[in-house]
Amino acid sequence: MELLLRFEKCQLSYDSWLTWMFHHRLLYKWTHKWHHEWSTPVALSSMYNHPLDQLIGNILPVSIGLALTNSHFFTQWLWFTWSAMRSLNDHSGYRLFAFPSPVRHDFHHQKSTECFAVWAWGPLDYLHGTDKVFRAKIAAGELSH
């Protein structure tokens, strides 16, 4: 279990920062904009990415914890499966059991300068100030979390 929590920390950190990087004006129009063609996400849009975005922005964050720990094949399979399910949920528009609400990620697709942290993990967004509008809308009751 401790190992999976380490994987989670690696993925959340790297994925949030890499997502922010792919939203930089010099990279966005060439790579990540493909993914944002879906302003109202559906599950399959989670995999609709430029190849560079898919490799660096999606596969690398999931893999880095596994590579650093030289984990067993079954653990790798379990982690990739869990990560894929999470990504599909983030783009589903539904709140499914065992997963947090996709509201944060839906908001990110509507306003691509906000909410870069994945899977409802807001500390990095809070730290970098990239969820101010989102938090204001939650506080005003305009969004339900």
PDB file of C-alpha atoms in Angstrom:
ATOM      1  CA  MET A   1       0.000   0.000   0.000  1.00  0.00           C
ATOM      2  CA  GLU A   2       2.830   2.396   0.843  1.00  0.00           C
ATOM      3  CA  LEU A   3       4.291   1.752  -2.606  1.00  0.00           C
ATOM      4  CA  LEU A   4       0.999   2.688  -4.292  1.00  0.00           C
ATOM      5  CA  LEU A   5       0.870   5.926  -2.298  1.00  0.00           C
ATOM      6  CA  ARG A   6       4.362   6.749  -3.548  1.00  0.00           C
ATOM      7  CA  PHE A   7       3.224   6.097  -7.127  1.00  0.00           C
ATOM      8  CA  GLU A   8       0.262   8.387  -6.496  1.00  0.00           C
ATOM      9  CA  LYS A   9       2.465  11.236  -5.256  1.00  0.00           C
ATOM     10  CA  CYS A  10       4.759  10.919  -8.279  1.00  0.00           C
ATOM     11  CA  GLN A  11       1.878  10.825 -10.727  1.00  0.00           C
ATOM     12  CA  LEU A  12      -0.035  13.699  -9.153  1.00  0.00           C
ATOM     13  CA  SER A  13       3.009  15.930  -8.992  1.00  0.00           C
ATOM     14  CA  TYR A  14       4.419  15.212 -12.435  1.00  0.00           C
ATOM     15  CA  ASP A  15       1.044  15.145 -14.152  1.00  0.00           C
ATOM     16  CA  SER A  16       0.021  18.499 -12.677  1.00  0.00           C
ATOM     17  CA  TRP A  17       3.257  20.215 -13.652  1.00  0.00           C
ATOM     18  CA  LEU A  18       3.375  18.626 -17.098  1.00  0.00           C
ATOM     19  CA  THR A  19      -0.248  19.589 -17.737  1.00  0.00           C
ATOM     20  CA  TRP A  20       0.628  23.162 -16.789  1.00  0.00           C
ATOM     21  CA  MET A  21       3.646  22.990 -19.127  1.00  0.00           C
ATOM     22  CA  PHE A  22       1.512  21.787 -22.058  1.00  0.00           C
ATOM     23  CA  HIS A  23      -0.797  24.777 -21.507  1.00  0.00           C
ATOM     24  CA  HIS A  24       2.059  27.200 -22.077  1.00  0.00           C
ATOM     25  CA  ARG A  25       1.340  29.307 -25.160  1.00  0.00           C
ATOM     26  CA  LEU A  26       4.384  27.933 -27.031  1.00  0.00           C
ATOM     27  CA  LEU A  27       3.285  24.299 -26.634  1.00  0.00           C
ATOM     28  CA  TYR A  28      -0.490  24.468 -26.319  1.00  0.00           C
ATOM     29  CA  LYS A  29      -1.456  25.139 -29.932  1.00  0.00           C
ATOM     30  CA  TRP A  30       0.857  22.389 -31.218  1.00  0.00           C
ATOM     31  CA  THR A  31       0.108  19.675 -28.682  1.00  0.00           C
ATOM     32  CA  HIS A  32      -2.484  19.909 -25.912  1.00  0.00           C
ATOM     33  CA  LYS A  33      -5.044  21.903 -27.894  1.00  0.00           C
ATOM     34  CA  TRP A  34      -6.043  18.631 -29.566  1.00  0.00           C
ATOM     35  CA  HIS A  35      -7.280  17.349 -26.217  1.00  0.00           C
ATOM     36  CA  HIS A  36      -9.200  20.574 -25.507  1.00  0.00           C
ATOM     37  CA  GLU A  37     -11.219  20.297 -28.699  1.00  0.00           C
ATOM     38  CA  TRP A  38     -13.559  18.472 -26.330  1.00  0.00           C
ATOM     39  CA  SER A  39     -14.969  21.298 -24.172  1.00  0.00           C
ATOM     40  CA  THR A  40     -17.474  18.910 -22.636  1.00  0.00           C
ATOM     41  CA  PRO A  41     -15.395  15.815 -21.995  1.00  0.00           C
ATOM     42  CA  VAL A  42     -16.521  12.278 -22.658  1.00  0.00           C
ATOM     43  CA  ALA A  43     -14.557   9.257 -21.449  1.00  0.00           C
ATOM     44  CA  LEU A  44     -12.834   8.499 -24.743  1.00  0.00           C
ATOM     45  CA  SER A  45     -11.586  12.085 -25.022  1.00  0.00           C
ATOM     46  CA  SER A  46      -9.105  11.230 -22.265  1.00  0.00           C
ATOM     47  CA  MET A  47      -7.004   9.487 -24.908  1.00  0.00           C
ATOM     48  CA  TYR A  48      -7.477  12.076 -27.673  1.00  0.00           C
ATOM     49  CA  ASN A  49      -4.039  13.691 -27.550  1.00  0.00           C
ATOM     50  CA  HIS A  50      -1.105  14.720 -29.679  1.00  0.00           C
ATOM     51  CA  PRO A  51       1.454  11.839 -29.540  1.00  0.00           C
ATOM     52  CA  LEU A  52       3.979  14.019 -27.680  1.00  0.00           C
ATOM     53  CA  ASP A  53       1.322  15.063 -25.178  1.00  0.00           C
ATOM     54  CA  GLN A  54       0.306  11.423 -24.692  1.00  0.00           C
ATOM     55  CA  LEU A  55       3.863  10.244 -24.142  1.00  0.00           C
ATOM     56  CA  ILE A  56       5.163  13.057 -21.929  1.00  0.00           C
ATOM     57  CA  GLY A  57       1.944  14.267 -20.337  1.00  0.00           C
ATOM     58  CA  ASN A  58       0.130  10.984 -19.730  1.00  0.00           C
ATOM     59  CA  ILE A  59       2.433   7.964 -19.910  1.00  0.00           C
ATOM     60  CA  LEU A  60       5.459   9.497 -18.159  1.00  0.00           C
ATOM     61  CA  PRO A  61       3.605  10.583 -14.979  1.00  0.00           C
ATOM     62  CA  VAL A  62       2.046   7.130 -14.606  1.00  0.00           C
ATOM     63  CA  SER A  63       5.375   5.388 -15.259  1.00  0.00           C
ATOM     64  CA  ILE A  64       7.832   7.416 -13.213  1.00  0.00           C
ATOM     65  CA  GLY A  65       6.928   5.937  -9.826  1.00  0.00           C
ATOM     66  CA  LEU A  66       7.077   2.440 -11.280  1.00  0.00           C
ATOM     67  CA  ALA A  67      10.490   3.066 -12.810  1.00  0.00           C
ATOM     68  CA  LEU A  68      11.923   4.542  -9.615  1.00  0.00           C
ATOM     69  CA  THR A  69      10.848   1.535  -7.541  1.00  0.00           C
ATOM     70  CA  ASN A  70      11.530  -1.300 -10.005  1.00  0.00           C
ATOM     71  CA  SER A  71       8.099  -2.674  -9.154  1.00  0.00           C
ATOM     72  CA  HIS A  72       6.703  -6.109  -9.940  1.00  0.00           C
ATOM     73  CA  PHE A  73       4.860  -6.636 -13.247  1.00  0.00           C
ATOM     74  CA  PHE A  74       1.529  -7.228 -11.484  1.00  0.00           C
ATOM     75  CA  THR A  75       1.918  -3.964  -9.543  1.00  0.00           C
ATOM     76  CA  GLN A  76       2.641  -2.144 -12.811  1.00  0.00           C
ATOM     77  CA  TRP A  77      -0.407  -3.653 -14.473  1.00  0.00           C
ATOM     78  CA  LEU A  78      -2.584  -2.757 -11.486  1.00  0.00           C
ATOM     79  CA  TRP A  79      -1.284   0.824 -11.461  1.00  0.00           C
ATOM     80  CA  PHE A  80      -1.750   1.378 -15.218  1.00  0.00           C
ATOM     81  CA  THR A  81      -5.283  -0.040 -14.988  1.00  0.00           C
ATOM     82  CA  TRP A  82      -6.173   2.207 -12.031  1.00  0.00           C
ATOM     83  CA  SER A  83      -4.691   5.253 -13.778  1.00  0.00           C
ATOM     84  CA  ALA A  84      -6.608   4.566 -16.989  1.00  0.00           C
ATOM     85  CA  MET A  85      -9.852   4.152 -15.039  1.00  0.00           C
ATOM     86  CA  ARG A  86      -9.199   7.433 -13.246  1.00  0.00           C
ATOM     87  CA  SER A  87      -8.584   9.266 -16.497  1.00  0.00           C
ATOM     88  CA  LEU A  88     -11.744   7.826 -18.032  1.00  0.00           C
ATOM     89  CA  ASN A  89     -13.695   8.909 -14.942  1.00  0.00           C
ATOM     90  CA  ASP A  90     -12.227  12.433 -15.061  1.00  0.00           C
ATOM     91  CA  HIS A  91     -13.588  12.753 -18.586  1.00  0.00           C
ATOM     92  CA  SER A  92     -16.908  10.964 -18.030  1.00  0.00           C
ATOM     93  CA  GLY A  93     -18.941  13.778 -16.500  1.00  0.00           C
ATOM     94  CA  TYR A  94     -20.253  11.339 -13.873  1.00  0.00           C
ATOM     95  CA  ARG A  95     -19.368  10.867 -10.245  1.00  0.00           C
ATOM     96  CA  LEU A  96     -18.703   7.165  -9.885  1.00  0.00           C
ATOM     97  CA  PHE A  97     -18.066   5.298  -6.657  1.00  0.00           C
ATOM     98  CA  ALA A  98     -14.444   5.240  -5.436  1.00  0.00           C
ATOM     99  CA  PHE A  99     -13.622   8.212  -7.641  1.00  0.00           C
ATOM    100  CA  PRO A 100     -13.889  11.903  -6.825  1.00  0.00           C
ATOM    101  CA  SER A 101     -16.180  14.174  -8.758  1.00  0.00           C
ATOM    102  CA  PRO A 102     -14.967  15.123 -12.247  1.00  0.00           C
ATOM    103  CA  VAL A 103     -16.220  18.713 -11.715  1.00  0.00           C
ATOM    104  CA  ARG A 104     -12.670  20.078 -11.359  1.00  0.00           C
ATOM    105  CA  HIS A 105     -11.557  18.519 -14.640  1.00  0.00           C
ATOM    106  CA  ASP A 106     -14.773  19.506 -16.426  1.00  0.00           C
ATOM    107  CA  PHE A 107     -14.068  23.079 -15.333  1.00  0.00           C
ATOM    108  CA  HIS A 108     -10.519  22.757 -16.671  1.00  0.00           C
ATOM    109  CA  HIS A 109     -11.917  21.862 -20.104  1.00  0.00           C
ATOM    110  CA  GLN A 110     -14.205  24.894 -20.001  1.00  0.00           C
ATOM    111  CA  LYS A 111     -11.493  27.261 -18.768  1.00  0.00           C
ATOM    112  CA  SER A 112      -8.121  25.833 -19.771  1.00  0.00           C
ATOM    113  CA  THR A 113      -6.131  28.296 -17.637  1.00  0.00           C
ATOM    114  CA  GLU A 114      -7.488  26.778 -14.410  1.00  0.00           C
ATOM    115  CA  CYS A 115      -7.331  23.494 -12.488  1.00  0.00           C
ATOM    116  CA  PHE A 116      -4.245  21.760 -13.858  1.00  0.00           C
ATOM    117  CA  ALA A 117      -3.913  19.307 -10.963  1.00  0.00           C
ATOM    118  CA  VAL A 118      -5.345  15.928 -11.781  1.00  0.00           C
ATOM    119  CA  TRP A 119      -8.006  13.899 -10.103  1.00  0.00           C
ATOM    120  CA  ALA A 120      -9.484  16.505  -7.797  1.00  0.00           C
ATOM    121  CA  TRP A 121      -6.111  16.962  -6.113  1.00  0.00           C
ATOM    122  CA  GLY A 122      -6.100  20.674  -5.533  1.00  0.00           C
ATOM    123  CA  PRO A 123      -3.072  21.431  -3.297  1.00  0.00           C
ATOM    124  CA  LEU A 124      -0.814  22.134  -6.273  1.00  0.00           C
ATOM    125  CA  ASP A 125      -3.472  24.308  -7.905  1.00  0.00           C
ATOM    126  CA  TYR A 126      -3.956  26.152  -4.622  1.00  0.00           C
ATOM    127  CA  LEU A 127      -0.202  26.561  -4.194  1.00  0.00           C
ATOM    128  CA  HIS A 128       0.219  27.962  -7.719  1.00  0.00           C
ATOM    129  CA  GLY A 129      -3.028  29.948  -7.692  1.00  0.00           C
ATOM    130  CA  THR A 130      -4.416  28.091 -10.694  1.00  0.00           C
ATOM    131  CA  ASP A 131      -7.834  27.354  -9.215  1.00  0.00           C
ATOM    132  CA  LYS A 132      -8.975  30.777  -7.974  1.00  0.00           C
ATOM    133  CA  VAL A 133     -11.929  31.092 -10.343  1.00  0.00           C
ATOM    134  CA  PHE A 134     -12.924  27.472  -9.686  1.00  0.00           C
ATOM    135  CA  ARG A 135     -12.872  27.961  -5.885  1.00  0.00           C
ATOM    136  CA  ALA A 136     -14.825  31.222  -6.220  1.00  0.00           C
ATOM    137  CA  LYS A 137     -17.523  29.476  -8.268  1.00  0.00           C
ATOM    138  CA  ILE A 138     -17.722  26.643  -5.712  1.00  0.00           C
ATOM    139  CA  ALA A 139     -18.007  29.193  -2.860  1.00  0.00           C
ATOM    140  CA  ALA A 140     -20.704  31.133  -4.739  1.00  0.00           C
ATOM    141  CA  GLY A 141     -22.691  27.938  -5.287  1.00  0.00           C
ATOM    142  CA  GLU A 142     -22.340  28.141  -9.065  1.00  0.00           C
ATOM    143  CA  LEU A 143     -20.697  24.703  -9.148  1.00  0.00           C
ATOM    144  CA  SER A 144     -21.318  21.689  -6.946  1.00  0.00           C
ATOM    145  CA  HIS A 145     -18.245  19.762  -5.995  1.00  0.00           C
TER     146      HIS A 145
END
